[in-house]
Amino acid sequence: MKFNAPKKRFGQNFLHDANIIGKIIDFIRPAAEDHIVEIGPGRGAITRALSYQAEHVDVIEIDRDLADALEALEWPSTVEVHRGDALKFDFSTLPKTGEKLRLVGNLPYNISTPLLFHFLDSAELFTDMHVMLQKEVIERMAAEPGSKQYGRLTVMLAARCEVEHLFNIKPNSFTPAPKVDSSFARLTPSAIPLVNAEIYPTYKQVVTAAFGMRRKTLNNALKGLLDTEQIEGAGIDPGLRAEVLSPSEFLLLAEQL
Ligand code: SAM
């Protein structure tokens, strides 16, 4: 099968390194009965390895040329190709018998944050999500409070899931080689999320405001949302900065709103 040249606008950097593909599969450990959904299958590097082990793999690909090429290939198990934008995909249409999904993707790095938020919106549908992204983004996702990488993305993900930074990948494992290092991570939605669906919009509002003004104290950053008394009412020092607050402390602030 001949594939078209990689398209930059779709963030196409195809994995060609068999060791890395093997490592990805070792971490995912697909089982025959798993219902897997892969975002951006590209030329099928990960899809093929998945389809040797899982009986049903749904793939979502925006590039019609690639989707055509994938459909024309022979697969060891059922691979269903969905053409379209993963950002708009309704994952609730996939489970046939109420089973949970396992999400996998070497994601297009140019839309990484909106994609992660879209997955989070359906977190209850997934057992886990294994994603490859630029290293710097994965470091932000898994950061500890007080560290340089800790920010809005970390705190918003922590509301719904646990994040594990699994391993790093050098640019020469891809064609074409990206300009940045990459990492692979596992996101496991919590059975009982730290932040429930009801309070989630308020939590998001507080977190966005708090990190919107980095280097400002909570007292200043949250002006208009929470006053000094309310911040103190949550047991938090209004003179602190957002960067040092844990996700649970952001929840306490949201509860004051
Ligand atoms: N999985 C392949 C691999 O590892 O070699 C390809 C990974 S490449 C980094 C990202 C893939 O996502 C490309 O195939 C690209 O066309 C696809 N893609 C980009 N934007 C997308 C979107 N919004 N929805 C679905 N697929 C998208």
PDB file of C-alpha atoms and ligand atoms in Angstrom:
ATOM      1  CA  MET A   1       0.000   0.000   0.000  1.00  0.00           C
ATOM      2  CA  LYS A   2       1.336   3.415  -0.958  1.00  0.00           C
ATOM      3  CA  PHE A   3       0.582   6.237   1.486  1.00  0.00           C
ATOM      4  CA  ASN A   4       0.445   9.963   0.697  1.00  0.00           C
ATOM      5  CA  ALA A   5       3.167  12.277   2.029  1.00  0.00           C
ATOM      6  CA  PRO A   6       2.654  13.265   5.718  1.00  0.00           C
ATOM      7  CA  LYS A   7       0.446  16.350   6.196  1.00  0.00           C
ATOM      8  CA  LYS A   8       1.730  18.905   8.672  1.00  0.00           C
ATOM      9  CA  ARG A   9      -1.699  20.458   9.275  1.00  0.00           C
ATOM     10  CA  PHE A  10      -2.929  17.167  10.757  1.00  0.00           C
ATOM     11  CA  GLY A  11       0.126  16.806  12.999  1.00  0.00           C
ATOM     12  CA  GLN A  12       1.263  13.700  11.106  1.00  0.00           C
ATOM     13  CA  ASN A  13       4.434  12.197  12.574  1.00  0.00           C
ATOM     14  CA  PHE A  14       4.254   8.465  12.004  1.00  0.00           C
ATOM     15  CA  LEU A  15       5.842   6.005  14.425  1.00  0.00           C
ATOM     16  CA  HIS A  16       8.218   3.612  12.709  1.00  0.00           C
ATOM     17  CA  ASP A  17      10.213   2.317  15.681  1.00  0.00           C
ATOM     18  CA  ALA A  18       9.242  -1.312  16.405  1.00  0.00           C
ATOM     19  CA  ASN A  19      10.776  -1.157  19.908  1.00  0.00           C
ATOM     20  CA  ILE A  20       8.620   1.798  20.866  1.00  0.00           C
ATOM     21  CA  ILE A  21       5.489   0.201  19.392  1.00  0.00           C
ATOM     22  CA  GLY A  22       6.288  -2.952  21.410  1.00  0.00           C
ATOM     23  CA  LYS A  23       6.728  -0.894  24.568  1.00  0.00           C
ATOM     24  CA  ILE A  24       3.387   0.855  23.998  1.00  0.00           C
ATOM     25  CA  ILE A  25       1.621  -2.496  23.625  1.00  0.00           C
ATOM     26  CA  ASP A  26       3.365  -3.840  26.759  1.00  0.00           C
ATOM     27  CA  PHE A  27       1.963  -0.951  28.782  1.00  0.00           C
ATOM     28  CA  ILE A  28      -1.534  -1.219  27.289  1.00  0.00           C
ATOM     29  CA  ARG A  29      -1.701  -5.038  27.535  1.00  0.00           C
ATOM     30  CA  PRO A  30      -4.725  -5.328  25.227  1.00  0.00           C
ATOM     31  CA  ALA A  31      -7.005  -8.313  25.932  1.00  0.00           C
ATOM     32  CA  ALA A  32      -9.095 -10.082  23.285  1.00  0.00           C
ATOM     33  CA  GLU A  33     -12.378  -8.794  24.736  1.00  0.00           C
ATOM     34  CA  ASP A  34     -11.225  -5.160  24.996  1.00  0.00           C
ATOM     35  CA  HIS A  35     -13.093  -2.556  22.990  1.00  0.00           C
ATOM     36  CA  ILE A  36     -10.360  -0.199  21.872  1.00  0.00           C
ATOM     37  CA  VAL A  37     -10.747   3.196  20.253  1.00  0.00           C
ATOM     38  CA  GLU A  38      -7.680   4.661  18.622  1.00  0.00           C
ATOM     39  CA  ILE A  39      -7.431   8.368  17.845  1.00  0.00           C
ATOM     40  CA  GLY A  40      -5.477   9.201  14.702  1.00  0.00           C
ATOM     41  CA  PRO A  41      -4.393   5.738  13.460  1.00  0.00           C
ATOM     42  CA  GLY A  42      -2.330   7.308  10.667  1.00  0.00           C
ATOM     43  CA  ARG A  43      -0.635   4.521   8.714  1.00  0.00           C
ATOM     44  CA  GLY A  44      -1.699   1.971  11.290  1.00  0.00           C
ATOM     45  CA  ALA A  45       1.567   1.452  13.194  1.00  0.00           C
ATOM     46  CA  ILE A  46      -0.158   1.047  16.572  1.00  0.00           C
ATOM     47  CA  THR A  47      -3.450  -0.172  15.066  1.00  0.00           C
ATOM     48  CA  ARG A  48      -1.809  -3.267  13.621  1.00  0.00           C
ATOM     49  CA  ALA A  49      -0.165  -4.200  16.902  1.00  0.00           C
ATOM     50  CA  LEU A  50      -3.470  -3.639  18.745  1.00  0.00           C
ATOM     51  CA  SER A  51      -5.453  -5.673  16.242  1.00  0.00           C
ATOM     52  CA  TYR A  52      -3.267  -8.735  16.857  1.00  0.00           C
ATOM     53  CA  GLN A  53      -4.521  -8.816  20.435  1.00  0.00           C
ATOM     54  CA  ALA A  54      -7.941  -7.125  20.648  1.00  0.00           C
ATOM     55  CA  GLU A  55     -10.887  -8.355  18.610  1.00  0.00           C
ATOM     56  CA  HIS A  56     -12.437  -4.964  18.013  1.00  0.00           C
ATOM     57  CA  VAL A  57     -10.587  -1.730  17.315  1.00  0.00           C
ATOM     58  CA  ASP A  58     -12.436   1.436  16.285  1.00  0.00           C
ATOM     59  CA  VAL A  59     -10.191   4.079  14.752  1.00  0.00           C
ATOM     60  CA  ILE A  60     -11.010   7.754  14.174  1.00  0.00           C
ATOM     61  CA  GLU A  61      -9.036   9.447  11.404  1.00  0.00           C
ATOM     62  CA  ILE A  62      -9.601  12.949  10.029  1.00  0.00           C
ATOM     63  CA  ASP A  63      -7.467  12.489   6.903  1.00  0.00           C
ATOM     64  CA  ARG A  64      -9.647  10.887   4.225  1.00  0.00           C
ATOM     65  CA  ASP A  65      -6.676   9.651   2.208  1.00  0.00           C
ATOM     66  CA  LEU A  66      -5.357   7.759   5.230  1.00  0.00           C
ATOM     67  CA  ALA A  67      -8.826   6.458   6.104  1.00  0.00           C
ATOM     68  CA  ASP A  68      -9.196   5.087   2.544  1.00  0.00           C
ATOM     69  CA  ALA A  69      -5.764   3.477   2.709  1.00  0.00           C
ATOM     70  CA  LEU A  70      -6.504   1.892   6.105  1.00  0.00           C
ATOM     71  CA  GLU A  71      -9.808   0.496   4.904  1.00  0.00           C
ATOM     72  CA  ALA A  72      -8.097  -1.160   1.972  1.00  0.00           C
ATOM     73  CA  LEU A  73      -5.694  -3.062   4.261  1.00  0.00           C
ATOM     74  CA  GLU A  74      -6.158  -6.575   5.639  1.00  0.00           C
ATOM     75  CA  TRP A  75      -6.451  -6.735   9.433  1.00  0.00           C
ATOM     76  CA  PRO A  76      -6.005  -9.621  11.870  1.00  0.00           C
ATOM     77  CA  SER A  77      -9.240  -8.641  13.687  1.00  0.00           C
ATOM     78  CA  THR A  78     -12.120  -6.194  13.187  1.00  0.00           C
ATOM     79  CA  VAL A  79     -10.841  -2.687  12.567  1.00  0.00           C
ATOM     80  CA  GLU A  80     -13.605  -0.165  11.966  1.00  0.00           C
ATOM     81  CA  VAL A  81     -12.531   3.110  10.384  1.00  0.00           C
ATOM     82  CA  HIS A  82     -14.477   6.256  11.345  1.00  0.00           C
ATOM     83  CA  ARG A  83     -13.772   9.298   9.204  1.00  0.00           C
ATOM     84  CA  GLY A  84     -13.929  12.571  11.054  1.00  0.00           C
ATOM     85  CA  ASP A  85     -12.671  14.919  13.702  1.00  0.00           C
ATOM     86  CA  ALA A  86     -11.959  13.250  17.043  1.00  0.00           C
ATOM     87  CA  LEU A  87     -12.698  16.602  18.717  1.00  0.00           C
ATOM     88  CA  LYS A  88     -16.338  16.239  17.651  1.00  0.00           C
ATOM     89  CA  PHE A  89     -16.641  12.476  18.005  1.00  0.00           C
ATOM     90  CA  ASP A  90     -19.377  11.170  20.309  1.00  0.00           C
ATOM     91  CA  PHE A  91     -17.717   8.214  22.071  1.00  0.00           C
ATOM     92  CA  SER A  92     -21.005   7.133  23.636  1.00  0.00           C
ATOM     93  CA  THR A  93     -22.048   5.766  20.207  1.00  0.00           C
ATOM     94  CA  LEU A  94     -19.335   3.053  20.342  1.00  0.00           C
ATOM     95  CA  PRO A  95     -20.166   0.637  23.190  1.00  0.00           C
ATOM     96  CA  LYS A  96     -22.519  -2.059  21.922  1.00  0.00           C
ATOM     97  CA  THR A  97     -23.431  -3.741  25.196  1.00  0.00           C
ATOM     98  CA  GLY A  98     -22.579  -1.143  27.822  1.00  0.00           C
ATOM     99  CA  GLU A  99     -18.910  -2.193  27.857  1.00  0.00           C
ATOM    100  CA  LYS A 100     -16.227   0.336  28.726  1.00  0.00           C
ATOM    101  CA  LEU A 101     -13.782   1.610  26.117  1.00  0.00           C
ATOM    102  CA  ARG A 102      -9.999   1.784  26.177  1.00  0.00           C
ATOM    103  CA  LEU A 103      -8.636   4.839  24.389  1.00  0.00           C
ATOM    104  CA  VAL A 104      -5.246   4.837  22.670  1.00  0.00           C
ATOM    105  CA  GLY A 105      -3.578   7.508  20.571  1.00  0.00           C
ATOM    106  CA  ASN A 106      -0.362   8.956  19.312  1.00  0.00           C
ATOM    107  CA  LEU A 107      -2.181  12.276  19.235  1.00  0.00           C
ATOM    108  CA  PRO A 108      -1.775  15.217  16.863  1.00  0.00           C
ATOM    109  CA  TYR A 109       0.290  17.533  19.073  1.00  0.00           C
ATOM    110  CA  ASN A 110      -1.248  20.725  17.661  1.00  0.00           C
ATOM    111  CA  ILE A 111      -4.644  20.022  19.275  1.00  0.00           C
ATOM    112  CA  SER A 112      -3.480  18.157  22.382  1.00  0.00           C
ATOM    113  CA  THR A 113      -5.209  20.219  25.080  1.00  0.00           C
ATOM    114  CA  PRO A 114      -8.677  20.438  23.447  1.00  0.00           C
ATOM    115  CA  LEU A 115      -8.483  16.690  22.704  1.00  0.00           C
ATOM    116  CA  LEU A 116      -7.650  15.860  26.324  1.00  0.00           C
ATOM    117  CA  PHE A 117     -10.557  17.999  27.527  1.00  0.00           C
ATOM    118  CA  HIS A 118     -12.874  16.305  25.028  1.00  0.00           C
ATOM    119  CA  PHE A 119     -11.832  12.863  26.349  1.00  0.00           C
ATOM    120  CA  LEU A 120     -12.323  14.077  29.924  1.00  0.00           C
ATOM    121  CA  ASP A 121     -15.892  15.095  29.100  1.00  0.00           C
ATOM    122  CA  SER A 122     -16.605  11.394  28.463  1.00  0.00           C
ATOM    123  CA  ALA A 123     -14.273  10.050  31.180  1.00  0.00           C
ATOM    124  CA  GLU A 124     -16.967   7.724  32.554  1.00  0.00           C
ATOM    125  CA  LEU A 125     -16.949   5.777  29.258  1.00  0.00           C
ATOM    126  CA  PHE A 126     -13.277   4.803  29.505  1.00  0.00           C
ATOM    127  CA  THR A 127     -11.384   2.237  31.582  1.00  0.00           C
ATOM    128  CA  ASP A 128      -8.156   3.987  30.668  1.00  0.00           C
ATOM    129  CA  MET A 129      -6.533   6.209  28.039  1.00  0.00           C
ATOM    130  CA  HIS A 130      -2.986   5.739  26.754  1.00  0.00           C
ATOM    131  CA  VAL A 131      -1.699   8.779  24.925  1.00  0.00           C
ATOM    132  CA  MET A 132       1.495   9.955  23.286  1.00  0.00           C
ATOM    133  CA  LEU A 133       2.110  13.689  23.267  1.00  0.00           C
ATOM    134  CA  GLN A 134       4.981  16.093  23.381  1.00  0.00           C
ATOM    135  CA  LYS A 135       7.060  15.498  26.497  1.00  0.00           C
ATOM    136  CA  GLU A 136       6.491  18.980  27.843  1.00  0.00           C
ATOM    137  CA  VAL A 137       2.693  18.489  27.794  1.00  0.00           C
ATOM    138  CA  ILE A 138       2.884  15.094  29.538  1.00  0.00           C
ATOM    139  CA  GLU A 139       5.139  16.659  32.186  1.00  0.00           C
ATOM    140  CA  ARG A 140       2.475  19.317  32.763  1.00  0.00           C
ATOM    141  CA  MET A 141      -0.247  16.660  32.964  1.00  0.00           C
ATOM    142  CA  ALA A 142       1.611  14.684  35.657  1.00  0.00           C
ATOM    143  CA  ALA A 143       3.228  17.588  37.563  1.00  0.00           C
ATOM    144  CA  GLU A 144       3.428  17.978  41.339  1.00  0.00           C
ATOM    145  CA  PRO A 145       2.096  21.125  43.077  1.00  0.00           C
ATOM    146  CA  GLY A 146       4.792  23.768  43.391  1.00  0.00           C
ATOM    147  CA  SER A 147       6.769  22.500  40.368  1.00  0.00           C
ATOM    148  CA  LYS A 148       7.406  24.617  37.268  1.00  0.00           C
ATOM    149  CA  GLN A 149       5.136  22.439  35.105  1.00  0.00           C
ATOM    150  CA  TYR A 150       2.173  22.449  37.512  1.00  0.00           C
ATOM    151  CA  GLY A 151      -0.776  24.405  36.112  1.00  0.00           C
ATOM    152  CA  ARG A 152      -4.345  24.476  34.848  1.00  0.00           C
ATOM    153  CA  LEU A 153      -3.960  21.290  32.787  1.00  0.00           C
ATOM    154  CA  THR A 154      -2.627  19.323  35.793  1.00  0.00           C
ATOM    155  CA  VAL A 155      -5.395  20.498  38.099  1.00  0.00           C
ATOM    156  CA  MET A 156      -8.196  19.960  35.564  1.00  0.00           C
ATOM    157  CA  LEU A 157      -7.036  16.398  34.787  1.00  0.00           C
ATOM    158  CA  ALA A 158      -6.659  15.577  38.489  1.00  0.00           C
ATOM    159  CA  ALA A 159     -10.359  16.377  38.932  1.00  0.00           C
ATOM    160  CA  ARG A 160     -11.298  13.274  36.951  1.00  0.00           C
ATOM    161  CA  CYS A 161      -8.335  10.929  36.632  1.00  0.00           C
ATOM    162  CA  GLU A 162      -4.933   9.716  37.685  1.00  0.00           C
ATOM    163  CA  VAL A 163      -2.035  10.458  35.312  1.00  0.00           C
ATOM    164  CA  GLU A 164       1.105   8.296  34.978  1.00  0.00           C
ATOM    165  CA  HIS A 165       4.081   9.427  32.900  1.00  0.00           C
ATOM    166  CA  LEU A 166       5.294   6.091  31.462  1.00  0.00           C
ATOM    167  CA  PHE A 167       8.310   6.727  29.190  1.00  0.00           C
ATOM    168  CA  ASN A 168       9.916   9.163  26.760  1.00  0.00           C
ATOM    169  CA  ILE A 169      10.495   8.855  23.009  1.00  0.00           C
ATOM    170  CA  LYS A 170      13.130  10.595  20.885  1.00  0.00           C
ATOM    171  CA  PRO A 171      12.182  12.368  17.617  1.00  0.00           C
ATOM    172  CA  ASN A 172      14.014   9.817  15.439  1.00  0.00           C
ATOM    173  CA  SER A 173      11.346   7.188  16.201  1.00  0.00           C
ATOM    174  CA  PHE A 174       8.965   9.098  13.881  1.00  0.00           C
ATOM    175  CA  THR A 175       8.698   9.980  10.187  1.00  0.00           C
ATOM    176  CA  PRO A 176       9.043  12.908   9.804  1.00  0.00           C
ATOM    177  CA  ALA A 177      10.905  13.541  13.065  1.00  0.00           C
ATOM    178  CA  PRO A 178       9.076  16.139  15.206  1.00  0.00           C
ATOM    179  CA  LYS A 179      11.056  19.065  16.640  1.00  0.00           C
ATOM    180  CA  VAL A 180      10.288  18.017  20.217  1.00  0.00           C
ATOM    181  CA  ASP A 181      10.732  14.964  22.439  1.00  0.00           C
ATOM    182  CA  SER A 182       7.607  12.887  23.096  1.00  0.00           C
ATOM    183  CA  SER A 183       6.252  10.921  26.051  1.00  0.00           C
ATOM    184  CA  PHE A 184       3.712   8.198  26.606  1.00  0.00           C
ATOM    185  CA  ALA A 185       1.239   8.381  29.499  1.00  0.00           C
ATOM    186  CA  ARG A 186      -1.684   6.521  31.031  1.00  0.00           C
ATOM    187  CA  LEU A 187      -4.791   8.341  32.261  1.00  0.00           C
ATOM    188  CA  THR A 188      -7.085   6.305  34.502  1.00  0.00           C
ATOM    189  CA  PRO A 189     -10.470   7.881  35.215  1.00  0.00           C
ATOM    190  CA  SER A 190     -11.200   7.653  38.937  1.00  0.00           C
ATOM    191  CA  ALA A 191     -14.108   5.446  40.022  1.00  0.00           C
ATOM    192  CA  ILE A 192     -15.114   8.273  42.357  1.00  0.00           C
ATOM    193  CA  PRO A 193     -13.761  11.468  40.780  1.00  0.00           C
ATOM    194  CA  LEU A 194     -12.293  14.082  43.115  1.00  0.00           C
ATOM    195  CA  VAL A 195     -14.680  16.624  41.597  1.00  0.00           C
ATOM    196  CA  ASN A 196     -18.237  15.517  40.878  1.00  0.00           C
ATOM    197  CA  ALA A 197     -20.120  16.550  37.739  1.00  0.00           C
ATOM    198  CA  GLU A 198     -22.229  19.091  39.622  1.00  0.00           C
ATOM    199  CA  ILE A 199     -19.347  21.154  40.970  1.00  0.00           C
ATOM    200  CA  TYR A 200     -17.023  20.616  37.975  1.00  0.00           C
ATOM    201  CA  PRO A 201     -18.035  23.864  36.127  1.00  0.00           C
ATOM    202  CA  THR A 202     -17.370  25.923  39.286  1.00  0.00           C
ATOM    203  CA  TYR A 203     -14.048  24.129  39.845  1.00  0.00           C
ATOM    204  CA  LYS A 204     -13.085  24.942  36.245  1.00  0.00           C
ATOM    205  CA  GLN A 205     -14.025  28.596  36.769  1.00  0.00           C
ATOM    206  CA  VAL A 206     -11.874  28.896  39.922  1.00  0.00           C
ATOM    207  CA  VAL A 207      -8.914  27.030  38.405  1.00  0.00           C
ATOM    208  CA  THR A 208      -9.015  29.097  35.203  1.00  0.00           C
ATOM    209  CA  ALA A 209      -9.143  32.376  37.152  1.00  0.00           C
ATOM    210  CA  ALA A 210      -6.401  31.305  39.581  1.00  0.00           C
ATOM    211  CA  PHE A 211      -3.955  30.318  36.815  1.00  0.00           C
ATOM    212  CA  GLY A 212      -5.070  33.133  34.495  1.00  0.00           C
ATOM    213  CA  MET A 213      -2.934  35.478  36.542  1.00  0.00           C
ATOM    214  CA  ARG A 214       0.210  33.566  37.321  1.00  0.00           C
ATOM    215  CA  ARG A 215       2.504  35.060  39.934  1.00  0.00           C
ATOM    216  CA  LYS A 216      -0.484  36.819  41.558  1.00  0.00           C
ATOM    217  CA  THR A 217      -1.784  35.844  44.954  1.00  0.00           C
ATOM    218  CA  LEU A 218      -5.132  34.037  45.172  1.00  0.00           C
ATOM    219  CA  ASN A 219      -6.590  37.163  46.722  1.00  0.00           C
ATOM    220  CA  ASN A 220      -5.856  39.131  43.526  1.00  0.00           C
ATOM    221  CA  ALA A 221      -6.397  36.381  40.970  1.00  0.00           C
ATOM    222  CA  LEU A 222      -9.811  35.392  42.356  1.00  0.00           C
ATOM    223  CA  LYS A 223     -11.132  38.975  42.735  1.00  0.00           C
ATOM    224  CA  GLY A 224     -14.734  39.092  41.601  1.00  0.00           C
ATOM    225  CA  LEU A 225     -15.179  35.369  42.280  1.00  0.00           C
ATOM    226  CA  LEU A 226     -14.170  34.861  45.916  1.00  0.00           C
ATOM    227  CA  ASP A 227     -13.331  37.441  48.569  1.00  0.00           C
ATOM    228  CA  THR A 228     -10.632  37.127  51.231  1.00  0.00           C
ATOM    229  CA  GLU A 229     -13.071  35.772  53.796  1.00  0.00           C
ATOM    230  CA  GLN A 230     -14.299  33.026  51.493  1.00  0.00           C
ATOM    231  CA  ILE A 231     -10.732  31.977  50.632  1.00  0.00           C
ATOM    232  CA  GLU A 232      -9.921  31.852  54.343  1.00  0.00           C
ATOM    233  CA  GLY A 233     -13.211  30.005  54.884  1.00  0.00           C
ATOM    234  CA  ALA A 234     -11.797  27.226  52.708  1.00  0.00           C
ATOM    235  CA  GLY A 235      -8.844  27.042  55.106  1.00  0.00           C
ATOM    236  CA  ILE A 236      -6.484  28.531  52.531  1.00  0.00           C
ATOM    237  CA  ASP A 237      -4.101  31.454  52.911  1.00  0.00           C
ATOM    238  CA  PRO A 238      -5.220  34.162  50.397  1.00  0.00           C
ATOM    239  CA  GLY A 239      -1.575  35.260  50.098  1.00  0.00           C
ATOM    240  CA  LEU A 240      -0.617  31.991  48.367  1.00  0.00           C
ATOM    241  CA  ARG A 241      -0.271  31.537  44.610  1.00  0.00           C
ATOM    242  CA  ALA A 242      -2.234  29.047  42.497  1.00  0.00           C
ATOM    243  CA  GLU A 243       0.931  27.057  41.705  1.00  0.00           C
ATOM    244  CA  VAL A 244       1.213  25.682  45.246  1.00  0.00           C
ATOM    245  CA  LEU A 245      -2.416  24.602  45.744  1.00  0.00           C
ATOM    246  CA  SER A 246      -3.357  20.929  45.417  1.00  0.00           C
ATOM    247  CA  PRO A 247      -6.415  19.863  43.368  1.00  0.00           C
ATOM    248  CA  SER A 248      -8.252  19.138  46.681  1.00  0.00           C
ATOM    249  CA  GLU A 249      -7.597  22.707  47.803  1.00  0.00           C
ATOM    250  CA  PHE A 250      -9.049  24.032  44.529  1.00  0.00           C
ATOM    251  CA  LEU A 251     -12.118  21.931  45.275  1.00  0.00           C
ATOM    252  CA  LEU A 252     -12.425  23.566  48.714  1.00  0.00           C
ATOM    253  CA  LEU A 253     -12.322  26.967  46.995  1.00  0.00           C
ATOM    254  CA  ALA A 254     -14.967  25.913  44.446  1.00  0.00           C
ATOM    255  CA  GLU A 255     -17.201  24.786  47.298  1.00  0.00           C
ATOM    256  CA  GLN A 256     -17.069  28.335  48.708  1.00  0.00           C
ATOM    257  CA  LEU A 257     -18.501  29.737  45.471  1.00  0.00           C
TER     258      LEU A 257
HETATM  259  N1  SAM B   1      -1.000   6.660  15.120  1.00  0.00           N
HETATM  260  C1  SAM B   1      -0.136   6.960  14.018  1.00  0.00           C
HETATM  261  C2  SAM B   1       1.278   6.617  14.389  1.00  0.00           C
HETATM  262  O1  SAM B   1       1.553   6.479  15.576  1.00  0.00           O
HETATM  263  O2  SAM B   1       2.099   6.494  13.479  1.00  0.00           O
HETATM  264  C3  SAM B   1      -0.267   8.436  13.580  1.00  0.00           C
HETATM  265  C4  SAM B   1       0.021   9.471  14.636  1.00  0.00           C
HETATM  266  S1  SAM B   1       0.071  11.139  14.041  1.00  0.00           S
HETATM  267  C5  SAM B   1       1.002  11.880  15.323  1.00  0.00           C
HETATM  268  C6  SAM B   1      -1.538  11.790  14.376  1.00  0.00           C
HETATM  269  C7  SAM B   1      -2.681  11.222  13.546  1.00  0.00           C
HETATM  270  O3  SAM B   1      -3.894  11.875  13.929  1.00  0.00           O
HETATM  271  C8  SAM B   1      -2.578  11.434  12.048  1.00  0.00           C
HETATM  272  O4  SAM B   1      -2.941  10.253  11.393  1.00  0.00           O
HETATM  273  C9  SAM B   1      -3.585  12.542  11.737  1.00  0.00           C
HETATM  274  O5  SAM B   1      -4.092  12.517  10.434  1.00  0.00           O
HETATM  275  C10 SAM B   1      -4.648  12.258  12.792  1.00  0.00           C
HETATM  276  N2  SAM B   1      -5.452  13.430  13.172  1.00  0.00           N
HETATM  277  C11 SAM B   1      -5.072  14.728  13.243  1.00  0.00           C
HETATM  278  N3  SAM B   1      -6.066  15.507  13.689  1.00  0.00           N
HETATM  279  C12 SAM B   1      -7.112  14.671  13.928  1.00  0.00           C
HETATM  280  C13 SAM B   1      -8.439  14.873  14.398  1.00  0.00           C
HETATM  281  N4  SAM B   1      -8.888  16.088  14.732  1.00  0.00           N
HETATM  282  N5  SAM B   1      -9.260  13.809  14.498  1.00  0.00           N
HETATM  283  C14 SAM B   1      -8.809  12.546  14.163  1.00  0.00           C
HETATM  284  N6  SAM B   1      -7.564  12.307  13.708  1.00  0.00           N
HETATM  285  C15 SAM B   1      -6.725  13.346  13.601  1.00  0.00           C
END
